[in-house]
Tab-separated table of C-alpha atoms and ligand atoms in Angstrom:
chain	number	residue	atom	x	y	z
A	1	MET	CA	-0.155	0.013	0.389
A	2	LYS	CA	1.268	3.345	-1.051
A	3	TYR	CA	0.875	6.213	1.795
A	4	ALA	CA	0.900	9.353	-0.142
A	5	PHE	CA	1.004	12.726	1.568
A	6	PRO	CA	-0.301	16.482	0.894
A	7	ASP	CA	1.696	18.464	-0.639
A	8	ASN	CA	4.489	21.030	0.442
A	9	PHE	CA	4.185	18.213	3.600
A	10	TRP	CA	7.443	19.528	6.260
A	11	TRP	CA	9.877	16.588	6.486
A	12	GLY	CA	12.754	17.453	8.564
A	13	SER	CA	14.281	16.824	11.936
A	14	ALA	CA	14.598	18.808	15.420
A	15	SER	CA	17.603	19.777	17.654
A	16	SER	CA	18.149	22.185	19.791
A	17	ALA	CA	20.708	24.306	20.046
A	18	LEU	CA	22.596	22.973	23.600
A	19	GLN	CA	22.098	19.106	22.788
A	20	THR	CA	23.890	20.075	19.777
A	21	GLU	CA	26.244	23.408	19.622
A	22	GLY	CA	28.837	22.807	21.808
A	23	ALA	CA	31.826	26.091	22.470
A	24	ARG	CA	29.497	26.603	25.071
A	25	GLU	CA	29.504	30.635	25.779
A	26	GLY	CA	27.049	31.887	28.728
A	27	GLU	CA	26.231	29.351	31.114
A	28	THR	CA	22.785	27.624	31.982
A	29	THR	CA	21.799	25.730	34.183
A	30	TRP	CA	23.161	22.722	32.515
A	31	ASP	CA	26.474	23.433	32.851
A	32	TYR	CA	26.090	24.662	36.256
A	33	TRP	CA	24.098	21.692	37.769
A	34	PHE	CA	26.886	19.416	35.438
A	35	ALA	CA	30.440	21.537	37.353
A	36	ARG	CA	28.943	20.223	40.657
A	37	GLU	CA	27.307	17.318	39.915
A	38	PRO	CA	28.448	15.450	37.081
A	39	ASN	CA	27.392	12.484	38.580
A	40	ARG	CA	23.851	13.093	37.322
A	41	PHE	CA	25.274	12.822	33.740
A	42	HIS	CA	25.693	9.289	31.957
A	43	ASN	CA	29.517	8.208	32.157
A	44	GLY	CA	29.705	12.088	32.797
A	45	VAL	CA	29.465	13.791	30.030
A	46	GLY	CA	28.687	17.224	29.896
A	47	PRO	CA	26.779	19.801	28.186
A	48	GLN	CA	30.240	20.827	26.580
A	49	GLN	CA	30.627	17.213	24.526
A	50	THR	CA	28.364	17.595	21.603
A	51	SER	CA	28.435	17.028	18.044
A	52	THR	CA	30.503	20.723	17.805
A	53	PHE	CA	27.459	22.256	15.498
A	54	TYR	CA	28.858	25.712	16.464
A	55	GLN	CA	31.905	24.368	13.969
A	56	ASN	CA	30.165	21.723	11.581
A	57	TRP	CA	26.436	23.760	10.678
A	58	LYS	CA	27.839	24.465	7.424
A	59	THR	CA	28.880	21.026	6.306
A	60	ASP	CA	25.752	19.877	8.954
A	61	ILE	CA	23.657	21.647	6.976
A	62	GLN	CA	24.467	19.602	3.679
A	63	LEU	CA	23.869	16.286	5.965
A	64	LEU	CA	20.300	18.362	5.870
A	65	LYS	CA	20.144	18.508	2.741
A	66	GLN	CA	21.084	15.092	1.619
A	67	LEU	CA	18.454	13.544	3.958
A	68	ASN	CA	16.378	15.785	2.182
A	69	HIS	CA	14.682	17.926	4.159
A	70	ASN	CA	12.591	20.709	3.225
A	71	SER	CA	12.825	21.748	6.829
A	72	PHE	CA	14.311	22.173	10.183
A	73	ARG	CA	14.058	23.269	13.793
A	74	THR	CA	16.249	24.093	16.058
A	75	SER	CA	16.944	26.403	19.055
A	76	ILE	CA	18.244	30.061	19.874
A	77	SER	CA	20.050	29.608	22.752
A	78	TRP	CA	19.102	32.459	24.928
A	79	ALA	CA	22.053	32.639	26.958
A	80	ARG	CA	24.914	32.126	23.488
A	81	LEU	CA	22.933	35.896	22.244
A	82	ILE	CA	22.726	37.754	25.654
A	83	PRO	CA	25.213	35.901	28.099
A	84	ASP	CA	23.549	37.800	31.438
A	85	GLY	CA	19.380	36.873	29.517
A	86	ILE	CA	18.778	40.266	30.496
A	87	GLY	CA	22.356	43.269	29.258
A	88	GLU	CA	24.297	43.596	25.843
A	89	VAL	CA	23.358	40.749	22.817
A	90	ASN	CA	26.725	39.238	22.472
A	91	PRO	CA	27.715	40.023	18.281
A	92	GLU	CA	28.949	36.117	17.905
A	93	ALA	CA	25.885	34.461	19.074
A	94	VAL	CA	23.825	37.399	16.345
A	95	ASP	CA	27.130	36.313	13.276
A	96	PHE	CA	26.219	32.843	13.754
A	97	TYR	CA	22.310	32.667	13.631
A	98	ASN	CA	22.551	34.763	10.704
A	99	GLN	CA	24.676	32.105	8.815
A	100	VAL	CA	23.234	29.214	10.382
A	101	ILE	CA	19.416	30.553	9.468
A	102	ASP	CA	20.847	31.896	5.926
A	103	GLU	CA	22.158	29.225	4.340
A	104	LEU	CA	18.899	26.856	5.538
A	105	ASN	CA	17.205	29.120	3.636
A	106	GLU	CA	19.828	28.468	0.529
A	107	GLN	CA	19.721	25.128	0.217
A	108	GLY	CA	15.841	25.057	0.496
A	109	ILE	CA	15.441	24.056	3.766
A	110	THR	CA	12.859	26.408	5.802
A	111	PRO	CA	14.124	26.869	9.505
A	112	PHE	CA	11.729	26.220	12.084
A	113	ILE	CA	12.894	28.537	15.718
A	114	THR	CA	12.273	27.716	19.002
A	115	LEU	CA	13.233	30.005	21.756
A	116	PHE	CA	13.251	27.977	24.715
A	117	HIS	CA	14.564	24.292	24.520
A	118	PHE	CA	15.322	23.383	28.202
A	119	ASP	CA	18.268	25.561	28.619
A	120	MET	CA	17.746	28.251	31.322
A	121	PRO	CA	20.602	31.060	31.943
A	122	MET	CA	22.447	30.875	35.055
A	123	ALA	CA	22.096	34.349	35.163
A	124	MET	CA	18.886	33.970	35.281
A	125	GLN	CA	17.735	31.330	37.320
A	126	GLU	CA	20.162	32.948	39.931
A	127	LEU	CA	17.017	34.735	40.449
A	128	GLY	CA	14.771	32.005	40.638
A	129	GLY	CA	13.670	31.447	37.305
A	130	TRP	CA	10.417	30.600	36.063
A	131	GLU	CA	9.504	31.772	39.502
A	132	ASN	CA	9.747	35.501	39.477
A	133	ARG	CA	8.280	37.550	36.860
A	134	ASP	CA	10.714	39.121	36.258
A	135	VAL	CA	12.562	36.693	34.252
A	136	VAL	CA	9.174	36.557	32.014
A	137	ASP	CA	9.764	40.087	31.727
A	138	ALA	CA	13.558	39.214	30.065
A	139	TYR	CA	12.080	36.201	28.455
A	140	ALA	CA	9.526	38.740	26.651
A	141	ARG	CA	12.078	41.173	25.985
A	142	TYR	CA	14.860	38.231	24.551
A	143	ALA	CA	12.186	37.328	22.581
A	144	GLN	CA	11.487	40.244	21.141
A	145	ILE	CA	15.420	40.535	20.473
A	146	CYS	CA	15.441	36.854	18.115
A	147	PHE	CA	12.018	38.780	16.119
A	148	GLU	CA	13.824	41.749	15.708
A	149	LEU	CA	17.022	40.247	14.471
A	150	PHE	CA	16.202	36.561	12.825
A	151	GLY	CA	12.019	37.563	11.571
A	152	ASP	CA	13.362	38.738	8.507
A	153	ARG	CA	14.188	34.778	6.681
A	154	VAL	CA	13.060	33.060	10.556
A	155	LEU	CA	9.004	32.413	9.154
A	156	HIS	CA	8.553	29.825	11.664
A	157	TRP	CA	8.263	30.790	15.310
A	158	PHE	CA	8.280	28.479	18.898
A	159	THR	CA	8.310	30.093	22.149
A	160	PHE	CA	8.836	27.182	23.996
A	161	ASN	CA	9.648	23.036	23.264
A	162	GLU	CA	7.913	20.624	25.824
A	163	PRO	CA	7.179	23.629	29.065
A	164	ILE	CA	6.308	20.755	31.005
A	165	VAL	CA	8.932	19.188	30.679
A	166	PRO	CA	11.412	21.646	32.739
A	167	VAL	CA	7.926	21.947	35.074
A	168	GLU	CA	8.030	18.124	35.757
A	169	GLY	CA	12.226	17.881	35.777
A	170	GLY	CA	13.007	20.577	38.526
A	171	TYR	CA	10.441	21.542	40.664
A	172	LEU	CA	8.878	17.472	41.086
A	173	TYR	CA	11.028	14.632	39.664
A	174	ASP	CA	14.191	15.614	40.002
A	175	PHE	CA	15.750	15.365	36.848
A	176	HIS	CA	16.555	19.052	36.041
A	177	TYR	CA	18.085	21.268	38.122
A	178	PRO	CA	17.222	22.711	40.547
A	179	ASN	CA	16.099	19.545	41.676
A	180	VAL	CA	13.180	21.472	44.090
A	181	VAL	CA	10.355	18.899	44.598
A	182	ASP	CA	7.534	21.307	45.486
A	183	PHE	CA	4.040	21.191	43.977
A	184	ARG	CA	3.137	24.577	44.467
A	185	ARG	CA	6.868	26.369	42.727
A	186	ALA	CA	5.727	23.830	39.896
A	187	ALA	CA	2.322	24.981	39.063
A	188	THR	CA	4.050	28.927	39.642
A	189	VAL	CA	6.756	27.961	36.846
A	190	ALA	CA	4.181	26.796	34.395
A	191	TYR	CA	1.516	29.134	35.036
A	192	HIS	CA	4.807	32.015	34.585
A	193	THR	CA	5.729	30.566	31.485
A	194	VAL	CA	2.788	30.280	30.218
A	195	LEU	CA	2.872	34.730	30.614
A	196	ALA	CA	6.114	34.243	28.631
A	197	HIS	CA	4.773	32.520	25.908
A	198	ALA	CA	1.724	35.157	25.784
A	199	LYS	CA	4.133	37.981	26.218
A	200	ALA	CA	6.142	36.605	23.495
A	201	VAL	CA	2.960	35.959	21.203
A	202	GLN	CA	2.254	39.958	22.041
A	203	ALA	CA	5.198	41.010	20.918
A	204	TYR	CA	5.224	39.170	17.532
A	205	ARG	CA	2.053	40.387	16.339
A	206	ALA	CA	2.467	43.897	17.653
A	207	GLY	CA	5.874	44.223	15.388
A	208	HIS	CA	3.675	42.788	12.763
A	209	TYR	CA	6.554	40.222	11.467
A	210	ALA	CA	6.192	38.672	8.249
A	211	GLY	CA	6.222	34.522	10.108
A	212	GLU	CA	3.252	32.868	12.395
A	213	ILE	CA	3.959	31.984	15.833
A	214	GLY	CA	3.253	28.692	17.884
A	215	ILE	CA	4.255	26.409	21.123
A	216	VAL	CA	6.120	22.775	20.699
A	217	LEU	CA	4.002	20.099	23.244
A	218	ASN	CA	4.903	16.520	24.651
A	219	LEU	CA	0.972	15.516	24.502
A	220	THR	CA	1.485	12.024	26.115
A	221	PRO	CA	-2.568	10.648	25.777
A	222	SER	CA	-3.966	9.288	28.944
A	223	TYR	CA	-4.870	6.286	28.444
A	224	PRO	CA	-7.719	5.065	31.309
A	225	ARG	CA	-6.779	1.304	32.553
A	226	SER	CA	-10.593	0.799	31.947
A	227	GLN	CA	-13.383	2.410	31.537
A	228	ASN	CA	-14.553	1.996	35.111
A	229	PRO	CA	-15.700	5.612	35.793
A	230	VAL	CA	-12.458	5.524	38.899
A	231	ASP	CA	-10.156	4.901	36.352
A	232	VAL	CA	-11.422	7.266	33.782
A	233	LYS	CA	-10.851	9.894	36.213
A	234	ALA	CA	-7.942	9.403	37.144
A	235	ALA	CA	-6.633	9.521	33.127
A	236	HIS	CA	-9.158	12.848	33.260
A	237	ILE	CA	-6.865	14.583	35.982
A	238	ALA	CA	-3.842	13.000	34.094
A	239	ASP	CA	-4.910	14.310	30.953
A	240	LEU	CA	-6.358	17.494	33.071
A	241	MET	CA	-2.015	17.968	34.772
A	242	PHE	CA	0.375	17.045	31.332
A	243	ASN	CA	-1.132	18.301	29.225
A	244	ARG	CA	-4.329	20.987	29.187
A	245	SER	CA	-1.909	22.608	31.689
A	246	PHE	CA	-0.635	24.225	28.373
A	247	LEU	CA	-2.880	22.489	25.065
A	248	ASP	CA	-5.805	25.090	27.163
A	249	PRO	CA	-4.002	27.978	27.022
A	250	VAL	CA	-2.775	27.671	23.879
A	251	LEU	CA	-5.488	27.219	21.431
A	252	ARG	CA	-8.022	28.505	23.525
A	253	GLY	CA	-6.700	31.318	25.323
A	254	GLU	CA	-7.598	29.603	28.677
A	255	TYR	CA	-7.455	27.258	31.922
A	256	PRO	CA	-9.322	24.524	31.974
A	257	ALA	CA	-11.627	25.315	34.735
A	258	ASP	CA	-11.641	22.001	36.503
A	259	LEU	CA	-8.037	22.004	36.431
A	260	VAL	CA	-8.120	25.258	38.425
A	261	ALA	CA	-11.029	24.570	40.832
A	262	LEU	CA	-8.745	20.776	40.662
A	263	LEU	CA	-5.472	23.279	42.510
A	264	LYS	CA	-7.523	25.652	44.337
A	265	SER	CA	-9.342	22.915	46.395
A	266	TYR	CA	-5.243	22.077	47.729
A	267	ASP	CA	-4.655	25.014	47.821
A	268	GLN	CA	-1.642	24.259	44.983
A	269	LEU	CA	-2.993	27.854	42.783
A	270	PRO	CA	0.478	29.976	41.930
A	271	ALA	CA	-0.382	33.577	42.794
A	272	CYS	CA	-2.487	35.646	40.038
A	273	LYS	CA	-2.477	38.763	38.988
A	274	PRO	CA	-6.570	39.899	37.417
A	275	GLU	CA	-4.478	41.130	33.867
A	276	ASP	CA	-2.587	37.687	33.663
A	277	GLY	CA	-6.484	36.424	32.227
A	278	PHE	CA	-5.432	39.552	29.177
A	279	LEU	CA	-1.763	38.135	28.426
A	280	ILE	CA	-3.055	34.456	28.387
A	281	ALA	CA	-5.538	35.084	25.926
A	282	GLU	CA	-3.615	36.791	24.096
A	283	GLY	CA	-0.707	34.275	23.924
A	284	LYS	CA	-3.323	31.587	21.626
A	285	ILE	CA	-0.752	30.469	18.255
A	286	ASP	CA	-1.523	30.386	14.476
A	287	LEU	CA	0.793	26.886	14.561
A	288	LEU	CA	1.076	23.548	17.400
A	289	GLY	CA	3.894	21.306	17.115
A	290	VAL	CA	3.844	17.977	18.543
A	291	ASN	CA	5.992	15.756	20.239
A	292	TYR	CA	4.469	12.373	20.537
A	293	TYR	CA	6.826	9.764	21.817
A	294	GLN	CA	4.417	8.114	23.913
A	295	PRO	CA	0.927	7.241	25.938
A	296	ARG	CA	0.429	8.201	29.511
A	297	ARG	CA	-1.135	4.769	31.085
A	298	VAL	CA	-3.319	5.285	34.285
A	299	LYS	CA	-5.311	3.568	37.148
A	300	CYS	CA	-6.873	4.912	39.969
A	301	ARG	CA	-4.819	4.083	43.033
A	302	ASP	CA	-4.230	1.104	44.703
A	303	SER	CA	-3.395	3.085	47.798
A	304	ALA	CA	-3.935	5.399	50.311
A	305	VAL	CA	-2.161	8.455	50.197
A	306	ASN	CA	0.444	8.912	52.311
A	307	PRO	CA	-0.820	12.206	54.360
A	308	GLN	CA	2.971	13.159	55.393
A	309	ALA	CA	3.769	13.410	51.349
A	310	PRO	CA	4.709	16.073	49.353
A	311	PHE	CA	0.892	16.741	47.355
A	312	MET	CA	2.193	15.300	43.324
A	313	PRO	CA	0.042	14.823	40.055
A	314	GLU	CA	0.245	10.590	42.054
A	315	TRP	CA	-2.696	11.630	44.081
A	316	PHE	CA	-4.383	11.315	42.279
A	317	PHE	CA	-3.866	8.306	39.959
A	318	ASP	CA	-1.280	5.050	39.056
A	319	ASN	CA	0.975	4.765	36.339
A	320	TYR	CA	-0.191	1.686	35.103
A	321	GLU	CA	1.591	-0.755	32.906
A	322	MET	CA	-0.477	-2.408	30.844
A	323	PRO	CA	-0.044	-6.083	30.150
A	324	GLY	CA	1.720	-6.503	26.173
A	325	ARG	CA	2.458	-3.207	25.702
A	326	LYS	CA	5.291	-3.159	23.294
A	327	MET	CA	8.725	-0.908	25.008
A	328	ASN	CA	11.396	0.417	23.900
A	329	PRO	CA	13.324	-0.604	26.739
A	330	TYR	CA	16.277	1.045	26.576
A	331	ARG	CA	14.219	4.123	27.108
A	332	GLY	CA	11.815	2.824	28.969
A	333	TRP	CA	9.016	4.255	26.869
A	334	GLU	CA	6.175	2.319	25.647
A	335	ILE	CA	5.334	2.142	22.000
A	336	TYR	CA	1.877	3.152	20.957
A	337	GLU	CA	1.919	4.350	17.298
A	338	PRO	CA	-2.052	5.226	17.329
A	339	GLY	CA	-1.546	7.960	20.636
A	340	ILE	CA	-0.142	9.502	17.050
A	341	TYR	CA	-3.440	9.540	15.023
A	342	ASP	CA	-5.314	10.189	19.117
A	343	ILE	CA	-3.542	13.296	19.573
A	344	LEU	CA	-4.674	14.733	16.414
A	345	VAL	CA	-8.100	13.418	16.314
A	346	ASN	CA	-8.816	14.978	19.961
A	347	LEU	CA	-7.412	18.567	18.200
A	348	ARG	CA	-9.948	18.528	15.167
A	349	ASP	CA	-13.089	17.707	17.496
A	350	ASN	CA	-11.930	19.793	20.668
A	351	TYR	CA	-9.497	21.884	19.886
A	352	GLY	CA	-10.723	23.772	16.151
A	353	ASN	CA	-8.458	21.740	13.950
A	354	PRO	CA	-5.616	23.277	14.872
A	355	ARG	CA	-2.613	24.348	12.200
A	356	CYS	CA	-0.473	21.670	13.503
A	357	PHE	CA	2.717	19.142	12.887
A	358	ILE	CA	4.810	16.209	14.560
A	359	SER	CA	7.597	18.572	15.841
A	360	GLU	CA	8.983	15.527	17.443
A	361	ASN	CA	8.447	11.557	16.755
A	362	GLY	CA	11.408	8.961	18.154
A	363	MET	CA	12.925	5.882	19.237
A	364	GLY	CA	16.196	5.863	21.606
A	365	VAL	CA	18.181	3.195	21.407
A	366	GLU	CA	21.655	1.934	22.780
A	367	ASN	CA	25.187	0.663	22.014
A	368	GLU	CA	23.746	0.490	17.957
A	369	GLN	CA	27.288	-0.241	16.955
A	370	ARG	CA	26.074	-3.906	16.813
A	371	PHE	CA	24.211	-3.380	13.580
A	372	ILE	CA	26.383	-2.495	11.811
A	373	GLU	CA	26.820	-4.188	8.115
A	374	ASN	CA	29.099	-2.625	5.270
A	375	GLY	CA	30.455	0.243	7.349
A	376	GLN	CA	26.459	1.694	8.487
A	377	ILE	CA	24.304	1.289	11.020
A	378	ASN	CA	21.441	-1.022	9.574
A	379	ASP	CA	18.514	1.047	11.830
A	380	HIS	CA	15.893	-1.361	10.383
A	381	TYR	CA	13.588	-1.367	14.317
A	382	ARG	CA	13.715	2.097	13.425
A	383	ILE	CA	12.326	2.470	9.858
A	384	GLU	CA	9.823	0.681	11.326
A	385	PHE	CA	9.199	2.676	14.345
A	386	ILE	CA	8.471	5.548	11.895
A	387	SER	CA	6.961	4.330	8.516
A	388	GLU	CA	4.248	2.378	11.913
A	389	HIS	CA	3.830	6.159	13.125
A	390	LEU	CA	3.531	7.619	9.809
A	391	THR	CA	0.965	5.085	8.590
A	392	TRP	CA	-0.973	6.274	12.133
A	393	LEU	CA	-1.036	9.621	10.330
A	394	HIS	CA	-1.624	8.999	7.450
A	395	LYS	CA	-5.060	7.952	8.269
A	396	GLY	CA	-5.394	11.167	10.597
A	397	ILE	CA	-5.130	13.471	7.630
A	398	SER	CA	-6.972	12.012	5.360
A	399	GLU	CA	-9.756	11.972	8.682
A	400	GLY	CA	-9.441	15.893	8.061
A	401	CYS	CA	-7.078	16.356	10.508
A	402	ASN	CA	-5.114	20.074	10.227
A	403	CYS	CA	-1.374	18.282	10.285
A	404	LEU	CA	1.823	20.024	8.254
A	405	GLY	CA	4.732	17.478	8.915
A	406	TYR	CA	6.577	15.159	10.021
A	407	HIS	CA	9.856	15.677	11.697
A	408	MET	CA	12.015	13.382	13.800
A	409	TRP	CA	14.314	13.806	16.222
A	410	THR	CA	17.192	13.561	15.245
A	411	PHE	CA	18.690	13.938	12.316
A	412	ILE	CA	22.825	13.720	13.874
A	413	ASP	CA	23.186	11.476	16.616
A	414	ASN	CA	23.382	14.556	20.127
A	415	TRP	CA	23.703	15.176	23.772
A	416	SER	CA	20.502	13.557	25.880
A	417	TRP	CA	20.125	15.829	29.110
A	418	CYS	CA	20.856	13.791	31.917
A	419	ASN	CA	21.396	10.536	29.650
A	420	ALA	CA	23.910	12.232	27.650
A	421	TYR	CA	25.438	9.692	24.967
A	422	LYS	CA	23.474	6.772	26.214
A	423	ASN	CA	20.534	6.218	24.120
A	424	ARG	CA	20.797	7.615	20.008
A	425	TYR	CA	18.659	8.835	18.038
A	426	GLY	CA	19.740	10.107	14.615
A	427	PHE	CA	18.791	9.644	10.843
A	428	ILE	CA	23.417	10.049	11.483
A	429	GLN	CA	25.558	8.168	13.513
A	430	LEU	CA	27.978	10.496	15.223
A	431	ASP	CA	31.744	9.157	16.641
A	432	LEU	CA	32.077	11.113	19.518
A	433	GLU	CA	36.001	10.837	19.299
A	434	THR	CA	36.647	11.566	16.179
A	435	GLN	CA	33.104	13.313	15.624
A	436	GLN	CA	32.530	11.065	12.585
A	437	ARG	CA	29.121	11.318	10.739
A	438	THR	CA	27.733	8.289	9.196
A	439	ILE	CA	24.238	8.289	7.400
A	440	LYS	CA	21.893	5.498	9.556
A	441	LYS	CA	19.507	3.449	7.044
A	442	SER	CA	16.958	5.589	8.653
A	443	GLY	CA	17.909	7.633	7.535
A	444	GLU	CA	18.394	6.617	3.527
A	445	TRP	CA	14.991	5.946	4.011
A	446	PHE	CA	13.369	8.733	4.914
A	447	ALA	CA	15.713	10.823	2.601
A	448	ALA	CA	13.315	8.795	-0.002
A	449	THR	CA	10.800	8.787	1.410
A	450	ALA	CA	10.483	12.993	1.760
A	451	LEU	CA	11.644	13.466	-1.626
A	452	ASN	CA	8.809	11.380	-2.937
A	453	ASN	CA	6.445	12.823	-0.333
A	454	SER	CA	5.515	8.609	0.215
A	455	PHE	CA	6.140	5.916	1.064
A	456	GLU	CA	5.005	2.291	0.512
A	457	LYS	CA	4.018	-0.369	2.750
A	458	GLU	CA	2.372	-3.665	3.548
B	1	BGP	C1	12.283	15.231	23.360
B	1	BGP	C2	13.350	16.862	24.128
B	1	BGP	C3	14.713	16.380	23.334
B	1	BGP	C4	15.390	14.766	23.797
B	1	BGP	C5	13.578	14.177	23.426
B	1	BGP	C6	14.651	13.069	23.504
B	1	BGP	O1	11.790	16.091	25.492
B	1	BGP	O2	11.984	17.941	22.902
B	1	BGP	O3	15.256	17.527	24.025
B	1	BGP	O4	16.019	14.482	23.827
B	1	BGP	O5	13.018	14.559	23.867
B	1	BGP	O6	14.837	12.355	25.567
B	1	BGP	P1	16.068	11.969	25.824
B	1	BGP	O7	16.991	12.795	25.466
B	1	BGP	O8	15.245	12.439	27.116
B	1	BGP	O9	15.838	10.760	25.330
C-alpha cells in the first residue's frame, strides 16, 4: 500500500542549541549543574560534549540536504545570545545564528526556530528562574530581540519546547536543575511559562512580522486502564495536569476550569494578577508543534496517599503497566503508534482542528554499533518505528486532521540531557571521538520518503 502525503508536507527533523552546538558561551543551568554533580549525567558526559554544530553547521546543513529535508527545527540559545539574560547582545552569537539561518534558507530548508529548549541562562536562574516575573519580562525582551534580528528570514517561531518538562524535571521529579520537589512552585513555574509565552506572542503580533508563531508541546494521551469511572477520572486528571495545563491556554486562551478548581481545592494555585487573564488570551497560537514519544496509561490509586508526602499529581492516579505493551527498553518508554492519531483527532474534535505538525517523534537506542553492516548502522527498528507512526498520521490526515508535517528527533546523534549519549536517536551516526558522521539506513529511508512525499508498506 502506498501512503502519499499532501503537497508541501514538511519533512525534517528537530534539534536544540544546547544539545548540538558545543563551544558554550553564556552559562546555563545545565553547565552549572554539571560542574557540581557530573555523576547525574550518564558516564559523566556533560553539555560541552556535543556534535559541535557551532563549528560544523555548514557541513551539517549539507547533511540535512542529503536527507532531503525541506524544513528543520533548532533553537536559539538565550544564554549565547544574551549571556546574562537581560543585558548586552553577543555579536558573535548574532553572526552564528545569521549564518545558520541564511544557509538553511539558501539550501531550501525552511528554518523553524524555538526560543527556549530547556536551557535557562544561569544568571536568570539565580533570580529564581520562572518563579520570578522579572525573568518572564527578560524572556519577552529576548524574544523580541530575536524577532528583530532574524524575523525577516525566520517565518516559523516557537516560544517553548515542551514547557512542562522543566516543570516536571526541575520542580517535581528531580531530573532537571534546581531539583526542587514542591507542587506549588511547579505550578508557579508552569503558570509563568504560559505568561512568558503569551508575552512573546504579543510582541510578535505587535511587530507585524512576516511569519507565524506557535509552541511545541509534548502531548502524552492519557489512557485509563478501563472504563470504570474511577479509572476514567484518574486519566482525566492526568490529562489536565500534563497536557491541558499548556494546551488549553495556547489554543483556547484560558485554563480548564476543572484544573483551576482542583488546584484551588488543594491550595496549590500560583499567585495570579487580575490582568493575567487578558495576557493569556492573547497567547493564542498560529501553529502547534506536537512532540509524541509515548502514551500515559493510568488507573485509580491502589493505596491511600501518605498525608506526610508532598502534594503530587500522583495523588490522583497510579501509573498503569498495560500487559502486552510494546516497549523501547533503552528509554523505558512504551511505543504506541495509534497515539499519534488519537492526538490529532483530539485536536480536530475538541480544539477546532488547529494547524499543527509532528515536531518530534523518535526512538533512542543503546549500542547501535551492534547493528553495523558494511560500515553502516542498519537501524531497521527505527524505519519500522517511523513507518508505523506515519501510517497512523496518514490516517489522521485522510480523516481531515490539519497536520502539516513530520519532524523526527533527531538528525545527528546528540547529547540527551541526563542520558548524555546513552541512547542514540539520529538519522546520522556520530562517532564521539572523531566527530565523524555516517548516515544510518533510516536516514536513507527518510530521504527517499521525503523525496517521494510518500512511502510504501505492506
Ligand atoms: C524531548 C526533547 C528533546 C530530546 C528528546 C529525547 O523530550 O525535546 O530535547 O532530548 O525528548 O528524549 P531524551 O533525550 O530524554 O531521551
